[in-house]
Amino acid sequence: MAAGRCYNWGCEPVSTPVPGVPVRSKLGRRFGSVAGQVFVLQVAIVVLLAAGALLSLILQSRYDIDREARNRSVSVAQTFARSPGLQEALRSPDPSAVLQPLAEGTRGPAGVDFIVVMDTRGIRYSHPQPDRIGERFVGTIEPSLAGQVHTESVQGPLGKEIQAIVPVTSPEGDVIALVSAGLTVENVTGIAERQLPVILLAITGALALATVGTALISRRLRRQTHGLGTHEMTRMYEHHDAVLHAVREGVLITDGEGRLLLANDEAGRLLGLPDDAEGRPVDKVGMDHRMAELLLSGRVATDEVLEAGDRLLVVNQRPTRPQGRPQGSAVTIRDSTEMQLLSSRAETARRRLKLLYDAGGDIGTTLDVVRTAEELADVAVPQLADFVTVDLADPVLKGDEPGPGADMRRTAVSGIRSDHPLYPLGSLIDFLPSTPQARGYGTGAAELVPDLHDAPGWHAQDPPRTSAIVGYGIHSLIAAPLKARGVVLGVVNFWRSQKPEPFDEEDLSLAEELVGRAAVAMDNARRYTHEHNLAVTLQRSLLPQDLPEQSAVDVAHFYQPAQSGVGGDWFDVIPLPGSRVGLVVGDVVGHGLHAAATMGRLRTAVHNFSSLDLPPDELLARLDTLVQRMDQEGDSAAPNGGILGATCLYAVYDPISQNCTMARAGHMPPFVVAPDGSTTISELPAGPPLGLGGMPFETMELRLAEGSQLVLYTDGLVEERSRDIAVGMEKLRTALSHPARDPHASRRAVLEALLPSCPSDDIALLIARTRTLGAGRVAQWDVPFDPSAVGALRSLTAEQLEEWDLQELAFTTELILSELITNAIRYGAAPVRVRLVRDRTLTCEVWDASSTAPHLRYAATTDEGGRGLFLVAQLSEVWGTRYTPAGKVIWAEQVLPAAGSTLV
């Protein structure tokens, strides 16, 4: 009974020894088997290779020894030629007496047979045979006389010699002698022969190792073949043949001439082969021409799918070279028709799920209508369509809800090519009622047009363009409306050109789901755009539209809202009495309508507090109290029921004294640019942000030279996520550092250096260049603390007004000053000072050391006094009081007559 060893391609029978019968016990049988013959052949090959290797080693060894002899001769000759004292010996009266012992003492340790020193004529100074000294050297010396090292083999006094001749050169580079060193060939050959036993021993060891290895390999081969005989091999063939024709996989073998050598039953069934197919040419057995072309090509194929009738076959092909014959191929074939169908459906479902998954992450990344449309178009190409266009109702782009019959604006276009004839980006399209786009927009249902060639309603829209579209190769269309919350925002068009099959119902369902998801993001972006536009409109209405006229500073300003939402940054320029000006920059934390509205309230409050002529620290203190009250009110419009925070910087500049008083509440420090271009950051104390309460604000006073620039800004200008705020401050300082530049040029330089393309926060910038009022436009007198001094002041005032060509205002000005000085002397304290300022208005100021607040009274007809301030209020355009550290100032302004209104 025979046992078998099974593999994936069949079973291999194994002979079981019969008791009492010796199996392969004799040497003849052992070497008569296939394994024995292989062993003998391998041993013969090893012996042949060993003999060749031995011969090669001997030749190589002799070559190496010869080369070593030449190299040693050159080395010894050069060393001796360069040895110290050689040239002195050559110049001695008897060079041989010195050189002969030296050469003989050197050649032994150096491993050479001779060292010969000679002159340039070849006459020896030394030689192992002393009787040869004085004779001519045997060899070629001409190359060495030319300064070269020369090696050669010659028949010399010692026999066949290998020698090297090298020159001995003087310090000037002249050849003054020659040195030759070398070995006899007999000694060289002896070296090689001494190495021969070592080589033979190595070869013997290698041969023994190779023989043992060959024996082990042959033994393994015998063990694997089990010494099968003819009967066993026949049985194995029968088993293999049975397995070959029983497997459910086709097997083909072809030769190099394109003949079919083997085809199992499954291959015949799958390919429809005749019974006599084996031995015939592949292209003559009636198989599918694509399969025949693959078999004849002989190329490598791995899981290649071919159609054979109504079957899908998976083919694997590998080249073979059986028994050294011309190359053929081994081919396996599997029927994967049902599996391919299921895989195709699963792959289609996977691609669609991936498309929807990608759409969820890639569409709606920003609250921008146009960007959302572009993301939708990019996601669908080329997974669903070859071209995608998004047409939105024109009001949607402005954030409004579209109405019926609105024109469409082509908002996004994406495709596999850019030379398409579709309507270009930005086109305003009025779709006819017969088009799928108009029907989809009107009904809210997607439209499928499988064949654009047969779509007369679509062709009627624009016959030349539709003909060009069809001629371009676009053949199928899906028009899916963007519908969210019952409102249709636009239409998404999916076009197919490269794929030959038209859109089907499954594609329509996928397009509807994709567009439905995108419509939600689109509507969110539209509503955000609407709110953003409202907030921008509100904020811009709350910001100053035109800066007021004033003579204290030249102003350049800039404001830009954040891209993600309107914030609460603001700036202002407020004229103050006495030709002074108030400069304000503030920032409300947060974005949206609430931040804009809060900014408007704070800006109004600053205007109101500045009308009281409060110093900067006191104004910020009152603003801080206001913000606390607003927080306590718990404004429901705020995201957290109140204001998140606000900062502010308030500065007052006096063009007469050139003093600038500033205070800030948690705001960025201002920059001061001197007329020479040097720029510094003001060391103004920061102060707490508005709304914290309980902490005072500190002021700082600077004297600014005429032409200096005071730069106020918000943090959006210098702060970005990608850089540290200190880097932004340094870039701002660098941009401002330029002499003799007006505020508008400074603004341009700052924006070029710092303005981001997509600002994440609001940006406000205010640059004010200082001016001064010269002495010719200001008159000032000290007033004795005596009512009788009023008359003298009236005379001085009249003279000054006549000098300014303002005689028309003399009477009212004298009356105003009389009342103000009288009140100061009667109710105030010394010292008293009067100042007239001629600017855009004529300002009368009376200073005294009292902080008593004057107030307007309405005297009765029987009262003798109480009408002074009433008269001042009636005669002046505006009047008021401001307090100073030394007291107070009561001022009154009058409008200049037309002739005197031009400033000089």
mmCIF file of N, CA, C and O in Angstrom, residues 5 8 98 121 184 248 267 325 473 540 612 657 671 676 778 830 852:
data_model
loop_
_atom_site.group_PDB
_atom_site.id
_atom_site.type_symbol
_atom_site.label_atom_id
_atom_site.label_comp_id
_atom_site.label_asym_id
_atom_site.label_seq_id
_atom_site.Cartn_x
_atom_site.Cartn_y
_atom_site.Cartn_z
ATOM 1 N N ARG A 5 1.597 12.241 -0.170
ATOM 2 C CA ARG A 5 1.793 13.584 0.401
ATOM 3 C C ARG A 5 0.990 14.552 -0.441
ATOM 4 O O ARG A 5 1.153 14.619 -1.656
ATOM 5 N N ASN A 8 -1.601 21.608 -2.634
ATOM 6 C CA ASN A 8 -2.799 22.297 -3.103
ATOM 7 C C ASN A 8 -3.119 21.940 -4.550
ATOM 8 O O ASN A 8 -4.201 22.212 -5.041
ATOM 9 N N VAL A 98 81.915 54.784 -0.158
ATOM 10 C CA VAL A 98 80.801 55.102 0.763
ATOM 11 C C VAL A 98 79.546 54.337 0.391
ATOM 12 O O VAL A 98 78.843 53.793 1.243
ATOM 13 N N ARG A 121 75.969 58.322 -16.650
ATOM 14 C CA ARG A 121 76.402 57.559 -17.829
ATOM 15 C C ARG A 121 76.146 56.074 -17.661
ATOM 16 O O ARG A 121 76.361 55.290 -18.573
ATOM 17 N N THR A 184 65.911 38.937 -8.474
ATOM 18 C CA THR A 184 66.090 37.974 -9.563
ATOM 19 C C THR A 184 64.808 37.201 -9.763
ATOM 20 O O THR A 184 64.039 37.000 -8.817
ATOM 21 N N ARG A 248 -11.856 23.334 -10.215
ATOM 22 C CA ARG A 248 -12.780 24.303 -10.811
ATOM 23 C C ARG A 248 -12.038 25.566 -11.226
ATOM 24 O O ARG A 248 -12.475 26.684 -11.006
ATOM 25 N N ALA A 267 -10.896 24.615 -18.337
ATOM 26 C CA ALA A 267 -10.511 25.590 -19.359
ATOM 27 C C ALA A 267 -11.289 25.368 -20.647
ATOM 28 O O ALA A 267 -11.722 26.330 -21.298
ATOM 29 N N ARG A 325 13.257 24.254 -23.631
ATOM 30 C CA ARG A 325 12.646 24.520 -24.926
ATOM 31 C C ARG A 325 12.257 25.990 -25.021
ATOM 32 O O ARG A 325 12.288 26.700 -24.036
ATOM 33 N N GLY A 473 -19.205 66.995 -26.623
ATOM 34 C CA GLY A 473 -19.266 65.636 -26.095
ATOM 35 C C GLY A 473 -20.078 65.499 -24.830
ATOM 36 O O GLY A 473 -20.214 64.386 -24.300
ATOM 37 N N ARG A 540 -20.973 100.654 10.023
ATOM 38 C CA ARG A 540 -20.496 101.794 9.231
ATOM 39 C C ARG A 540 -21.364 103.025 9.473
ATOM 40 O O ARG A 540 -20.884 104.149 9.386
ATOM 41 N N LEU A 612 -18.378 117.559 27.966
ATOM 42 C CA LEU A 612 -18.168 118.120 29.300
ATOM 43 C C LEU A 612 -16.728 118.570 29.501
ATOM 44 O O LEU A 612 -16.384 119.084 30.569
ATOM 45 N N SER A 657 -0.337 124.820 23.171
ATOM 46 C CA SER A 657 0.755 124.420 24.070
ATOM 47 C C SER A 657 1.565 123.250 23.515
ATOM 48 O O SER A 657 2.629 122.938 24.038
ATOM 49 N N PHE A 671 1.814 104.786 19.050
ATOM 50 C CA PHE A 671 3.139 105.077 18.525
ATOM 51 C C PHE A 671 3.253 106.585 18.299
ATOM 52 O O PHE A 671 2.282 107.228 17.893
ATOM 53 N N ASP A 676 11.597 113.650 12.359
ATOM 54 C CA ASP A 676 12.756 113.063 11.681
ATOM 55 C C ASP A 676 12.558 111.588 11.347
ATOM 56 O O ASP A 676 13.475 110.940 10.820
ATOM 57 N N VAL A 778 -2.929 133.867 18.784
ATOM 58 C CA VAL A 778 -3.280 133.725 20.197
ATOM 59 C C VAL A 778 -2.847 135.005 20.922
ATOM 60 O O VAL A 778 -1.725 135.486 20.749
ATOM 61 N N ALA A 830 -7.708 134.481 42.581
ATOM 62 C CA ALA A 830 -6.548 134.873 41.781
ATOM 63 C C ALA A 830 -5.632 133.654 41.606
ATOM 64 O O ALA A 830 -5.618 132.745 42.450
ATOM 65 N N THR A 852 -14.992 126.519 41.619
ATOM 66 C CA THR A 852 -16.443 126.664 41.758
ATOM 67 C C THR A 852 -17.098 126.616 40.389
ATOM 68 O O THR A 852 -16.674 127.294 39.452
#
